[in-house]
mmCIF file with all atom_site columns, C-alpha atoms in Angstrom:
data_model
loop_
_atom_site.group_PDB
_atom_site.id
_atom_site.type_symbol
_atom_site.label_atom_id
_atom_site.label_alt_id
_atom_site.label_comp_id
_atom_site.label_asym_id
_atom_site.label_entity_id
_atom_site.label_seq_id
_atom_site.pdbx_PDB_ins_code
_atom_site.Cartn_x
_atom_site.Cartn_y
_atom_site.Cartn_z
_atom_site.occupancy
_atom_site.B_iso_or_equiv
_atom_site.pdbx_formal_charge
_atom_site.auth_seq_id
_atom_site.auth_comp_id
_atom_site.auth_asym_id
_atom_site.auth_atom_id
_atom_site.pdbx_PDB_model_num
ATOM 1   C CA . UNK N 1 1   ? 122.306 87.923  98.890  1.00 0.00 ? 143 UNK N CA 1
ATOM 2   C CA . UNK N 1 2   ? 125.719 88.513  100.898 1.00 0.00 ? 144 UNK N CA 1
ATOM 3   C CA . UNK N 1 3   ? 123.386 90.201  103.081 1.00 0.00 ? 145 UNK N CA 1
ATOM 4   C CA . UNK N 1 4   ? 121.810 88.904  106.991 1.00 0.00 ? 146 UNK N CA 1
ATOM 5   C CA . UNK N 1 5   ? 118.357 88.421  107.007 1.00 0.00 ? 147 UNK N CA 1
ATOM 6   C CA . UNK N 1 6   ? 115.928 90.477  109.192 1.00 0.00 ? 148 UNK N CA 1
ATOM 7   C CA . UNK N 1 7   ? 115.206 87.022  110.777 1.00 0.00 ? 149 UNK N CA 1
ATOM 8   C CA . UNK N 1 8   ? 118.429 86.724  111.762 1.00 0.00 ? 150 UNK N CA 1
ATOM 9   C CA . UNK N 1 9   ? 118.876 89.872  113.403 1.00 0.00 ? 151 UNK N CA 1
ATOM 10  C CA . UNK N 1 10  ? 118.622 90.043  117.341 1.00 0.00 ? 152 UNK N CA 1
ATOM 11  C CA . UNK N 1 11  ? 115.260 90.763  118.690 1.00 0.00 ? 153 UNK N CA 1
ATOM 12  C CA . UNK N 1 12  ? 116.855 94.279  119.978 1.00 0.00 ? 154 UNK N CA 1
ATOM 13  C CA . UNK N 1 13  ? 118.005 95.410  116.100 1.00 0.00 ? 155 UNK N CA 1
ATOM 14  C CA . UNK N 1 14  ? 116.197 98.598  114.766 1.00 0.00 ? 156 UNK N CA 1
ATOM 15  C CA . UNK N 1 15  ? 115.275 96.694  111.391 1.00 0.00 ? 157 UNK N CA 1
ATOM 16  C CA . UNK N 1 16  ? 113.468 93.927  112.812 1.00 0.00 ? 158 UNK N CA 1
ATOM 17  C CA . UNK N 1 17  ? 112.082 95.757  116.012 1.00 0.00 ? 159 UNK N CA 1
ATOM 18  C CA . UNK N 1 18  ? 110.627 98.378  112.948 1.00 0.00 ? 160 UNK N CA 1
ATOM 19  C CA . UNK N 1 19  ? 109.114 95.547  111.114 1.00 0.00 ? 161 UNK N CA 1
ATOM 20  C CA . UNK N 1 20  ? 107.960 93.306  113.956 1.00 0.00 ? 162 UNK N CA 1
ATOM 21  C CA . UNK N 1 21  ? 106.139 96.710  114.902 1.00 0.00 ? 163 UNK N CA 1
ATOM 22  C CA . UNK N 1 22  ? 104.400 97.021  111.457 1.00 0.00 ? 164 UNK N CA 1
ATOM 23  C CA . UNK N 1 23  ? 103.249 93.182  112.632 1.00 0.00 ? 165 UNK N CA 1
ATOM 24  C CA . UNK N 1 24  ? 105.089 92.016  109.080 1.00 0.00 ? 166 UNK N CA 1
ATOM 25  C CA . UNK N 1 25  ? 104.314 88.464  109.243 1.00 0.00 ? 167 UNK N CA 1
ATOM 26  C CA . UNK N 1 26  ? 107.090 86.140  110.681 1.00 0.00 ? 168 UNK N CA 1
ATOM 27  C CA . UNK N 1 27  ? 107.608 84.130  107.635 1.00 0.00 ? 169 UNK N CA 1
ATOM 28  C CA . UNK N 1 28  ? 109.209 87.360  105.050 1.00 0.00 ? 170 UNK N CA 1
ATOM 29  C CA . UNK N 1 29  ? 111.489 88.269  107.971 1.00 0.00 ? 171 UNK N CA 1
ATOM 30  C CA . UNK N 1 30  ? 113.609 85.377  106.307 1.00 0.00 ? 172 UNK N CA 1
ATOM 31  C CA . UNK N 1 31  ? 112.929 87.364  102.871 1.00 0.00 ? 173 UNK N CA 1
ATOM 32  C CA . UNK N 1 32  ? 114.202 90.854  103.774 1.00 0.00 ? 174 UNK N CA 1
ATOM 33  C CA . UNK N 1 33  ? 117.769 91.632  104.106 1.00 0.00 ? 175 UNK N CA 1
ATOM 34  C CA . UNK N 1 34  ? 119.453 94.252  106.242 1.00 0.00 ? 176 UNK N CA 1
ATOM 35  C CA . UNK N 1 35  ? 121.891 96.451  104.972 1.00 0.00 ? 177 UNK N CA 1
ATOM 36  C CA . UNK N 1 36  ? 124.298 98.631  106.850 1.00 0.00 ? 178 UNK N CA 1
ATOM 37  C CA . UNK N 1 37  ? 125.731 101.013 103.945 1.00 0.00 ? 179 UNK N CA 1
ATOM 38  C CA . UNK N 1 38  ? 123.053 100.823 101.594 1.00 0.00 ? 180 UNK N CA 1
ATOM 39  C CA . UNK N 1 39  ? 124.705 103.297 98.827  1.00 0.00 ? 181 UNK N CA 1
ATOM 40  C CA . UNK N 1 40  ? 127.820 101.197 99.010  1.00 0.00 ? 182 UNK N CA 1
ATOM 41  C CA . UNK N 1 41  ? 126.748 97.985  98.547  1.00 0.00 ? 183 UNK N CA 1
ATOM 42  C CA . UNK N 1 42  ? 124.328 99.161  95.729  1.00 0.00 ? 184 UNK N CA 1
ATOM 43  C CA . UNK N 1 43  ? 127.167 100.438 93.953  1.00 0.00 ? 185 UNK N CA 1
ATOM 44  C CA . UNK N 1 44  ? 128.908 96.896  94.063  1.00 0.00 ? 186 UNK N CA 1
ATOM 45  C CA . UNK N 1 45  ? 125.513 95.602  92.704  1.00 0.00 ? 187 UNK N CA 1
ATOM 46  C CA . UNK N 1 46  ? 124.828 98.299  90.049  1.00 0.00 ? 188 UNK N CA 1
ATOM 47  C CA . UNK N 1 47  ? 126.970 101.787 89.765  1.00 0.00 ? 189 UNK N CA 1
ATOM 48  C CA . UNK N 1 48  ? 124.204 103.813 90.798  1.00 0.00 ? 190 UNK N CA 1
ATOM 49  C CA . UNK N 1 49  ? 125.436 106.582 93.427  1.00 0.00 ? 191 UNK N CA 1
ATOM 50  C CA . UNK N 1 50  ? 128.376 108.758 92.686  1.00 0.00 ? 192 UNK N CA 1
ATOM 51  C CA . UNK N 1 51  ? 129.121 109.694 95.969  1.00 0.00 ? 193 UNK N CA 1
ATOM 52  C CA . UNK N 1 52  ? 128.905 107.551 98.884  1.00 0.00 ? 194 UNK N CA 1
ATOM 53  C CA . UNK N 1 53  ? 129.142 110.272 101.215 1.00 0.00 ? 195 UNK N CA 1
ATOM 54  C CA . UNK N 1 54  ? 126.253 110.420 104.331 1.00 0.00 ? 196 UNK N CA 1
ATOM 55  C CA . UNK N 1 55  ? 125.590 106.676 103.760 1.00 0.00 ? 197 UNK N CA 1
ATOM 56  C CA . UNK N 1 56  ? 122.843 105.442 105.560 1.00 0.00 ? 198 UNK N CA 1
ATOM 57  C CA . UNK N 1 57  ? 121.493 101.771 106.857 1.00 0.00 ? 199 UNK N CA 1
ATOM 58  C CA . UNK N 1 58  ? 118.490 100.116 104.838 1.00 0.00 ? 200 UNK N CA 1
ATOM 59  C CA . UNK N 1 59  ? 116.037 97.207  104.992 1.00 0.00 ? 201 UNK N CA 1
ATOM 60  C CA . UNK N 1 60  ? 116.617 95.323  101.057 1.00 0.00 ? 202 UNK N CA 1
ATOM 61  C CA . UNK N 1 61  ? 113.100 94.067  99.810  1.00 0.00 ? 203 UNK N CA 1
ATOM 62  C CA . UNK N 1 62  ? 114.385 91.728  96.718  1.00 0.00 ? 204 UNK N CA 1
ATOM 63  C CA . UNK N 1 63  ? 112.114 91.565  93.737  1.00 0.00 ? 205 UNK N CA 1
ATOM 64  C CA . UNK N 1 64  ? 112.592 87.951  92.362  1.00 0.00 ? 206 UNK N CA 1
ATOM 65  C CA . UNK N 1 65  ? 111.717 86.811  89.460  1.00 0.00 ? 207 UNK N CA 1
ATOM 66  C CA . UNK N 1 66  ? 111.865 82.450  88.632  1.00 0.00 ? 208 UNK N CA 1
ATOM 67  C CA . UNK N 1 67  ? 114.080 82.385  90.547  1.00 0.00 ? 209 UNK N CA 1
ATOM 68  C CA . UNK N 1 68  ? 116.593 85.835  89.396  1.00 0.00 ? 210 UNK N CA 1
ATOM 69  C CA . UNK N 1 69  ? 116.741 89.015  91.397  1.00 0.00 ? 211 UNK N CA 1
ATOM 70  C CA . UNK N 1 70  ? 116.331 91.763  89.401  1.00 0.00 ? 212 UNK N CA 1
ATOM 71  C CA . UNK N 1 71  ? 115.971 94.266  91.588  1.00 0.00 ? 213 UNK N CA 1
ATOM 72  C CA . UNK N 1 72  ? 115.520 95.765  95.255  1.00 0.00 ? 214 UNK N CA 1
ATOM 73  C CA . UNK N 1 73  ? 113.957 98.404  97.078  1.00 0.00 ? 215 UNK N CA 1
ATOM 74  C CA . UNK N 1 74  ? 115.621 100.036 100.093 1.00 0.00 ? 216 UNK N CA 1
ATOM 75  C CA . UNK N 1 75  ? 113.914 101.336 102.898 1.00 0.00 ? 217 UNK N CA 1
ATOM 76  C CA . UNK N 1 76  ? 115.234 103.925 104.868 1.00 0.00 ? 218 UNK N CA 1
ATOM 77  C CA . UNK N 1 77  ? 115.232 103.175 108.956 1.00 0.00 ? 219 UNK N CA 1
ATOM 78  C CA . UNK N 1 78  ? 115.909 106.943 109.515 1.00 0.00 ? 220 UNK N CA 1
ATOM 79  C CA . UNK N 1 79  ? 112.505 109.213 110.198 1.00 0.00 ? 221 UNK N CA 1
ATOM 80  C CA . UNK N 1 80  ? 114.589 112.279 108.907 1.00 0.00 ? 222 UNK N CA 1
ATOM 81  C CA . UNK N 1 81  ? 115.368 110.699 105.102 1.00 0.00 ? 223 UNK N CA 1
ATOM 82  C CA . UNK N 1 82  ? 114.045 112.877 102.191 1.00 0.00 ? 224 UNK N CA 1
ATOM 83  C CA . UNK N 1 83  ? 113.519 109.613 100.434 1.00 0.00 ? 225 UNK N CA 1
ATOM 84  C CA . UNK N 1 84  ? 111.593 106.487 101.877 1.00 0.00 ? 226 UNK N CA 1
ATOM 85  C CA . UNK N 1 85  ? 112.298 104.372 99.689  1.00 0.00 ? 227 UNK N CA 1
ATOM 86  C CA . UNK N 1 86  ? 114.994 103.671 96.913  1.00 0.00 ? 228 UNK N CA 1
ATOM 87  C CA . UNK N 1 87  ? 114.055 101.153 93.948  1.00 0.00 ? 229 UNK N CA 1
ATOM 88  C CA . UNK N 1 88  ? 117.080 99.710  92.106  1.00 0.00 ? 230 UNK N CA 1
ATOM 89  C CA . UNK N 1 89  ? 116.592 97.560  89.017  1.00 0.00 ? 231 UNK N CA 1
ATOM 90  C CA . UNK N 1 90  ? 119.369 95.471  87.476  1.00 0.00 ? 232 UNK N CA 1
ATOM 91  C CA . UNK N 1 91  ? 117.344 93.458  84.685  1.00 0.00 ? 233 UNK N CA 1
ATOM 92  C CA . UNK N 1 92  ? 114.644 96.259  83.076  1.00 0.00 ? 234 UNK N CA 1
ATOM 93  C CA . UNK N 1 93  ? 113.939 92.763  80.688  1.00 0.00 ? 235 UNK N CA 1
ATOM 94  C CA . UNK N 1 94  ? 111.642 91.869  83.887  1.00 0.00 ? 236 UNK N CA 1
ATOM 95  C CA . UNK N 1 95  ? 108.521 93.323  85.311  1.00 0.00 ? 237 UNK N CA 1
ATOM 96  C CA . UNK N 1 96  ? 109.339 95.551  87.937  1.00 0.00 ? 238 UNK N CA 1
ATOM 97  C CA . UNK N 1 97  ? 107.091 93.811  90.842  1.00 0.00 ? 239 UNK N CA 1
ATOM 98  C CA . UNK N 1 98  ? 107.432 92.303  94.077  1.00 0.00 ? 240 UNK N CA 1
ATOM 99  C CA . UNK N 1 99  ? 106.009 88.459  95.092  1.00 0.00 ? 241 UNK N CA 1
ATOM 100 C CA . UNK N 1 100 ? 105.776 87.024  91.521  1.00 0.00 ? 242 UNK N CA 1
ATOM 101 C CA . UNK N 1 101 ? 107.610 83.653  93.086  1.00 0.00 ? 243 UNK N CA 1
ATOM 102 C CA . UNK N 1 102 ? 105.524 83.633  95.804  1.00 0.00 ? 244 UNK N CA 1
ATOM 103 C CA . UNK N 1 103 ? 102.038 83.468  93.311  1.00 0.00 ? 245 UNK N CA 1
ATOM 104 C CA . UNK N 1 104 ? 99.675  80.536  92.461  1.00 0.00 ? 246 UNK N CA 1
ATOM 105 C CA . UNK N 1 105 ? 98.617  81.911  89.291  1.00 0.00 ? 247 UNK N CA 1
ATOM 106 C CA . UNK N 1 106 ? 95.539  79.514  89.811  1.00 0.00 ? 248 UNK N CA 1
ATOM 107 C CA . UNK N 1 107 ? 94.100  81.728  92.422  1.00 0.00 ? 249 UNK N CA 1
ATOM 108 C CA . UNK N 1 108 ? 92.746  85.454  92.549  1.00 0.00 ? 250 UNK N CA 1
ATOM 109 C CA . UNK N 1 109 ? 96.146  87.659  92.578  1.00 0.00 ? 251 UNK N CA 1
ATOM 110 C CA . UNK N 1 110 ? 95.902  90.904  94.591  1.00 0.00 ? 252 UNK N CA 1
ATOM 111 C CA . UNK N 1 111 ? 98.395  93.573  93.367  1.00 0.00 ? 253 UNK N CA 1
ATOM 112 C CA . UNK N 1 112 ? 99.241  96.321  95.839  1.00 0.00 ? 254 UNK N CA 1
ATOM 113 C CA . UNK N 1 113 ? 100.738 99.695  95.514  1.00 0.00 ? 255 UNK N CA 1
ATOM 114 C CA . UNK N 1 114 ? 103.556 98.242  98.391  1.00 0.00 ? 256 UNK N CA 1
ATOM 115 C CA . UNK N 1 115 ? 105.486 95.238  99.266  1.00 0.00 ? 257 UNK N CA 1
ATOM 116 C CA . UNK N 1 116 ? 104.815 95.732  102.698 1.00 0.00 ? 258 UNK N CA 1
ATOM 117 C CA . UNK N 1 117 ? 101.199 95.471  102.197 1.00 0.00 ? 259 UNK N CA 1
ATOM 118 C CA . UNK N 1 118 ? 101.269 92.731  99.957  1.00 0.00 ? 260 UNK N CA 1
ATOM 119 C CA . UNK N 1 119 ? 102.482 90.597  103.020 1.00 0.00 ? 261 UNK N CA 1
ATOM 120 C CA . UNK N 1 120 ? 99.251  90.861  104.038 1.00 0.00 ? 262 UNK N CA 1
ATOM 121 C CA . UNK N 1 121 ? 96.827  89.203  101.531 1.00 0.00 ? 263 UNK N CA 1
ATOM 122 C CA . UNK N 1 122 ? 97.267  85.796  100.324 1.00 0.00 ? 264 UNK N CA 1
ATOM 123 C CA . UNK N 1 123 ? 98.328  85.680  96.838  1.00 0.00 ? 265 UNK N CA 1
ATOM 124 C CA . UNK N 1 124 ? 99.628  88.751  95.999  1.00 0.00 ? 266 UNK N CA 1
ATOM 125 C CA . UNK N 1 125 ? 102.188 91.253  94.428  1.00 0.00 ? 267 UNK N CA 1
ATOM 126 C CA . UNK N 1 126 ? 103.208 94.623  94.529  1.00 0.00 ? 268 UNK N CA 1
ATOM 127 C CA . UNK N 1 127 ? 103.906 97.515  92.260  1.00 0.00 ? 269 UNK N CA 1
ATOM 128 C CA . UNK N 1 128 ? 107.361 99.059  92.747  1.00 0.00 ? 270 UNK N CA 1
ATOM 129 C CA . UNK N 1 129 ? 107.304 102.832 92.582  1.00 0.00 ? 271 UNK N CA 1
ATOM 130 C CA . UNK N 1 130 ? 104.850 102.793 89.300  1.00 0.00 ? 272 UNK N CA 1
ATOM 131 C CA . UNK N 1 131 ? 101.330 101.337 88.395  1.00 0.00 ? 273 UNK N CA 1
ATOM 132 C CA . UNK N 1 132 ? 101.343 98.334  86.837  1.00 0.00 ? 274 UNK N CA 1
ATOM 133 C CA . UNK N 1 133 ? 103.158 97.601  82.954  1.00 0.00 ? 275 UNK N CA 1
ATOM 134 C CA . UNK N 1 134 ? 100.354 97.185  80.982  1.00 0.00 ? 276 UNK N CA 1
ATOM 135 C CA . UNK N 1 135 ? 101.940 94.248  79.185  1.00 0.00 ? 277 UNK N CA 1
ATOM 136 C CA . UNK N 1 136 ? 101.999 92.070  81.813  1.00 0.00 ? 278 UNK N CA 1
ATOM 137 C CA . UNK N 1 137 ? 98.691  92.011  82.715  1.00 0.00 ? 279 UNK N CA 1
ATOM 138 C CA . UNK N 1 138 ? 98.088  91.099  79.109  1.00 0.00 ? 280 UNK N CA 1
ATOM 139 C CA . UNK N 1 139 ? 100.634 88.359  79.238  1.00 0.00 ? 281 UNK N CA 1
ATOM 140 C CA . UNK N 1 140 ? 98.544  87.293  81.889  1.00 0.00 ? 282 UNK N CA 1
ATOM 141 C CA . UNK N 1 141 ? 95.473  87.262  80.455  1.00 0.00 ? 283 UNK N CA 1
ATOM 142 C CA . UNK N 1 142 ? 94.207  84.077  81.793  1.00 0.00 ? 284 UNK N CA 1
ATOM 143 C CA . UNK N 1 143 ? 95.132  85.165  85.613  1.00 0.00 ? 285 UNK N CA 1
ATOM 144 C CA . UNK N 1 144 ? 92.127  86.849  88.282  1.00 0.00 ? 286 UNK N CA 1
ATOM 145 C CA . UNK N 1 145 ? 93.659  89.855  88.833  1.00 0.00 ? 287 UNK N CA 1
ATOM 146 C CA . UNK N 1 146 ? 92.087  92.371  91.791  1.00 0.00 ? 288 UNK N CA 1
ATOM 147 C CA . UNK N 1 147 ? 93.828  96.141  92.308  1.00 0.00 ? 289 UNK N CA 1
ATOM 148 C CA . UNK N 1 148 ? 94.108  97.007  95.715  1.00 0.00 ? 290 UNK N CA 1
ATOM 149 C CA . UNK N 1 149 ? 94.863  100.835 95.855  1.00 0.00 ? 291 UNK N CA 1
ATOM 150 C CA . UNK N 1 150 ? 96.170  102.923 99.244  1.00 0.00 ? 292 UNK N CA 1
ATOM 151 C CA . UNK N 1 151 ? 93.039  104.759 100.625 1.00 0.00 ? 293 UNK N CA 1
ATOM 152 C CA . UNK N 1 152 ? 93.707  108.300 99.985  1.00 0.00 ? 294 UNK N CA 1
ATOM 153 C CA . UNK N 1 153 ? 90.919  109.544 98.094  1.00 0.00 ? 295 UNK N CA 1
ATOM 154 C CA . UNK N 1 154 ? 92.134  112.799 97.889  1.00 0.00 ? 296 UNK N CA 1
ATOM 155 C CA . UNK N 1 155 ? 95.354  111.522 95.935  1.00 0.00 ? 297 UNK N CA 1
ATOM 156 C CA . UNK N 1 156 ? 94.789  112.861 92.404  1.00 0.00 ? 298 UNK N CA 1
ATOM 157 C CA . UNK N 1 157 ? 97.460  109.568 90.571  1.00 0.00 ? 299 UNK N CA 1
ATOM 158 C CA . UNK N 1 158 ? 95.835  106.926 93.197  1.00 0.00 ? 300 UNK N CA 1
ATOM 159 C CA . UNK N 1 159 ? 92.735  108.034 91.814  1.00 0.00 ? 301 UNK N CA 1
ATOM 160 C CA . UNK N 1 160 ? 93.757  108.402 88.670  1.00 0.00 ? 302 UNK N CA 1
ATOM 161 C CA . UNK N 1 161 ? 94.982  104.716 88.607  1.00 0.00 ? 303 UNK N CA 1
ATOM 162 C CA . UNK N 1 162 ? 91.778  103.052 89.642  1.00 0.00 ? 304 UNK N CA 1
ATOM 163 C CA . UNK N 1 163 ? 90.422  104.997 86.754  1.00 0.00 ? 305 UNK N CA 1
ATOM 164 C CA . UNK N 1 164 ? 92.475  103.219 84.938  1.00 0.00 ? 306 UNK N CA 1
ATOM 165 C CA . UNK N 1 165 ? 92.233  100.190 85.943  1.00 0.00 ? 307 UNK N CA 1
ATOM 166 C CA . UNK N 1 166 ? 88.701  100.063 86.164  1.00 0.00 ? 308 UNK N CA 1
ATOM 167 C CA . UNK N 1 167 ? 88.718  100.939 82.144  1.00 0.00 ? 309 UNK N CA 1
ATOM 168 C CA . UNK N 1 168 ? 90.940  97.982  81.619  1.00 0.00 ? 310 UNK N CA 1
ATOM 169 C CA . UNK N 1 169 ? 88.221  95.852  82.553  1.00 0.00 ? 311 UNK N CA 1
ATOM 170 C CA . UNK N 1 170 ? 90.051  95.020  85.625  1.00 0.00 ? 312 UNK N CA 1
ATOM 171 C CA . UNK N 1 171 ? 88.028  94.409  89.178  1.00 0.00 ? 313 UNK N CA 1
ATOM 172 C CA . UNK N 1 172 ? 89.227  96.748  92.069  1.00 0.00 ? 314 UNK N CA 1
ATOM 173 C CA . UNK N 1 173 ? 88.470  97.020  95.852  1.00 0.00 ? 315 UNK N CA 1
ATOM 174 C CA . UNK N 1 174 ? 87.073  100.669 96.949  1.00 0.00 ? 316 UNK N CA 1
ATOM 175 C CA . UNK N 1 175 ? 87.051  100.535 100.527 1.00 0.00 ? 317 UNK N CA 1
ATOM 176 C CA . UNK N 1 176 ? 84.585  101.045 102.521 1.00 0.00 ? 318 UNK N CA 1
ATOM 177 C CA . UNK N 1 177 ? 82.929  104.647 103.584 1.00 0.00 ? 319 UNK N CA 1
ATOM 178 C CA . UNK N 1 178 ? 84.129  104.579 107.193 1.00 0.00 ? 320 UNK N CA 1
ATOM 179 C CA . UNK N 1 179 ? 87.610  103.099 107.102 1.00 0.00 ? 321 UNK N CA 1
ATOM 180 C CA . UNK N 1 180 ? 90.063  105.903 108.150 1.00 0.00 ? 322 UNK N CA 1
ATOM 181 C CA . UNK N 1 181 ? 93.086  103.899 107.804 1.00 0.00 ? 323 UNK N CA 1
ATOM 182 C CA . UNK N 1 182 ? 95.048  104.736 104.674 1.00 0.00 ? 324 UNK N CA 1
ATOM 183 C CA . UNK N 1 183 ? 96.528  101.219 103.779 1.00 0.00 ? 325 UNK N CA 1
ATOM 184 C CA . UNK N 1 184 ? 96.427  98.177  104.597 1.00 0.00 ? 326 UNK N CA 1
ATOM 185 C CA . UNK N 1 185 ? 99.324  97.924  107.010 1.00 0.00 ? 327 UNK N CA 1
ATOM 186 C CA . UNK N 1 186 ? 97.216  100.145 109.147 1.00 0.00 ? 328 UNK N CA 1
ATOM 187 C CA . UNK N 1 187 ? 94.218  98.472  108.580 1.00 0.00 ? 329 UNK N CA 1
ATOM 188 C CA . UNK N 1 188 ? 95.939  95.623  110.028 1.00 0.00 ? 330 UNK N CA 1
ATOM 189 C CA . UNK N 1 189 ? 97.137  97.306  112.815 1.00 0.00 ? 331 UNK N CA 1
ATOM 190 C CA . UNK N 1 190 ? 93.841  98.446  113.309 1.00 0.00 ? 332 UNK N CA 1
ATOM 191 C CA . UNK N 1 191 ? 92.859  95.171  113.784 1.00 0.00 ? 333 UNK N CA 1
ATOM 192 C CA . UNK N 1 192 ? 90.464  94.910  110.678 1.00 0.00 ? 334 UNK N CA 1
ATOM 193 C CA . UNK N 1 193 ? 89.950  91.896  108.611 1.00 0.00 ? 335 UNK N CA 1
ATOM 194 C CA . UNK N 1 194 ? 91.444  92.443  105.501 1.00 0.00 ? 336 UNK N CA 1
ATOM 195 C CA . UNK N 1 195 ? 90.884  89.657  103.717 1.00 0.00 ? 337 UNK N CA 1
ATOM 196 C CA . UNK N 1 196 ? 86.949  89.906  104.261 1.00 0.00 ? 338 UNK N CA 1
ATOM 197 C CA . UNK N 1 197 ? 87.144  93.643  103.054 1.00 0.00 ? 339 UNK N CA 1
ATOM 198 C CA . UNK N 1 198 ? 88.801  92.845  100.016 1.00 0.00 ? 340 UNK N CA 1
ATOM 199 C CA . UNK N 1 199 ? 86.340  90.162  99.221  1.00 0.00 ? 341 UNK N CA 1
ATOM 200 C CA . UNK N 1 200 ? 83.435  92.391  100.058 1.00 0.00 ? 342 UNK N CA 1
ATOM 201 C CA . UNK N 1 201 ? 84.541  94.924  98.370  1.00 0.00 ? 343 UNK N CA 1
ATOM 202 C CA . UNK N 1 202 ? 85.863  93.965  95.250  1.00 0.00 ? 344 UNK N CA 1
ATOM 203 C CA . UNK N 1 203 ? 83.978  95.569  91.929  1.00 0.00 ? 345 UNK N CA 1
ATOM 204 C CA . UNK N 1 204 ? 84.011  96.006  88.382  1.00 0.00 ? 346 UNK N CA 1
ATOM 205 C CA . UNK N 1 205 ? 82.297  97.612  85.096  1.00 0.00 ? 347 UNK N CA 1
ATOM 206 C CA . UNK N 1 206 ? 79.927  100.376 85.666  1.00 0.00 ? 348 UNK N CA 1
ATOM 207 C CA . UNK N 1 207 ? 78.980  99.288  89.464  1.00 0.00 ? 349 UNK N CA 1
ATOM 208 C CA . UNK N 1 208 ? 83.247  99.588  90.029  1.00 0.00 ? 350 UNK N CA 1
ATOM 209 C CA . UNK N 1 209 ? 82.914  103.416 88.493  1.00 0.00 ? 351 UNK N CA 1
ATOM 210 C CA . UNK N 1 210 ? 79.637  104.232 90.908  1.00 0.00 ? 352 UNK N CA 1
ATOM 211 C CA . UNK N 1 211 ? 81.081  103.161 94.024  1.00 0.00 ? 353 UNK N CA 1
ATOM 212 C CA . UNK N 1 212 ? 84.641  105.334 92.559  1.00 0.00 ? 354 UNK N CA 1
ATOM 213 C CA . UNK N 1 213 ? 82.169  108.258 92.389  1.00 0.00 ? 355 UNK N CA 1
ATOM 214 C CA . UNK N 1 214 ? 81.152  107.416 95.975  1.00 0.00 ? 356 UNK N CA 1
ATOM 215 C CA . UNK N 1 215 ? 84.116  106.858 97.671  1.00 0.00 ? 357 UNK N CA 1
ATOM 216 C CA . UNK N 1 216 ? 85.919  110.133 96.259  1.00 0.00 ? 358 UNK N CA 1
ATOM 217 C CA . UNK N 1 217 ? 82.855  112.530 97.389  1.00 0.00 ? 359 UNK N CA 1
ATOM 218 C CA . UNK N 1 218 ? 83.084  110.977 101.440 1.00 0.00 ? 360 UNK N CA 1
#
């Protein structure tokens, strides 16, 4: 990308003093991008914004795939944008999901509702801005996948999702009772072990749509 790094940033840049406060590991600082003008430079990737007009800086999350970017995300730096995040996609002939070169496809793969929180957990990838095609889990059919939804149980589509996925036969983590936090960036900030909650609380079949019940009614 004709784009500077996060890691490459100075310690005193808002972008990497905003992620370094979100404790994103070290190691995808060299895998995010910076962008000053984030409408203009899309539009040199992709014609996407007719006006250029109150432009505004963005971190660039690249969604990779062998090897290709086929798309980005951009994440606003300003607390007063209507829009968090903005998801371009240049190739719509690839799955729209962040991490697939980072996977072992031998090993469990987590997907998350985030990038962000994907940096978290070993071996895993994130949804972009929709659940999960379908498709490509069937593509995949050989592959351990876990769902790791935000904890917001009174989100009707988050719930709606793990409904979903939970009737595709696949195994999903319902978080414990007494964990306030609402993702897993903030778990992590909270200083809870993440990767022992997922592993503890990973379920499936009729014991996965119990502990659903559960969780919603707390």
């Amino acid at each position: 990308m004709d784009l500077p790094t996060i890691a490459e940033l100075n310690t005193e840049h808002p972008a990497k003093v905003y992620l370094q406060n979100r404790k994103i590991p070290e190691k995808f600082l060299k895998q995010l991008y910076y962008c000053e003008n984030f409408k203009k430079w899309t539009n040199e990737q992709k014609y996407t914004f007719e006006s250029t007009d109150q432009d505004e800086p963005r971190i660039i999350i690249p969604l990779i795939n062998k090897g290709q970017i086929i798309g980005f995300q951009g994440r606003s730096l300003k607390k007063t944008s209507k829009v968090k995040y903005i998801t371009i996609i240049l190739d719509e002939h690839h799955p729209k999901i962040y991490g697939l070169d980072n996977i072992d496809w031998d090993k469990t793969v987590y997907i998350t509702e985030g990038p962000f929180d994907s940096m978290f957990i070993d071996n895993a990838i994130a949804m972009v801005g929709a659940d999960i095609d379908k498709m490509f889990l069937i593509s995949h059919f050989d592959v351990d996948f876990v769902m790791v939804y935000d904890n917001e149980k009174r989100n009707k589509q988050i719930v709606e999702r793990m409904e979903k996925a939970i009737n595709l036969k696949l195994p999903i983590v319902i978080w414990p009772p007494d964990i306030k936090e609402k993702d897993i960036n903030e778990m992590t900030l909270a200083g809870l072990d993440v990767s022992s909650m997922l592993k503890s609380n990973t379920y499936s079949g009729l014991e996965a749509k119990a502990k659903l019940i559960g969780w919603k009614r707390v």
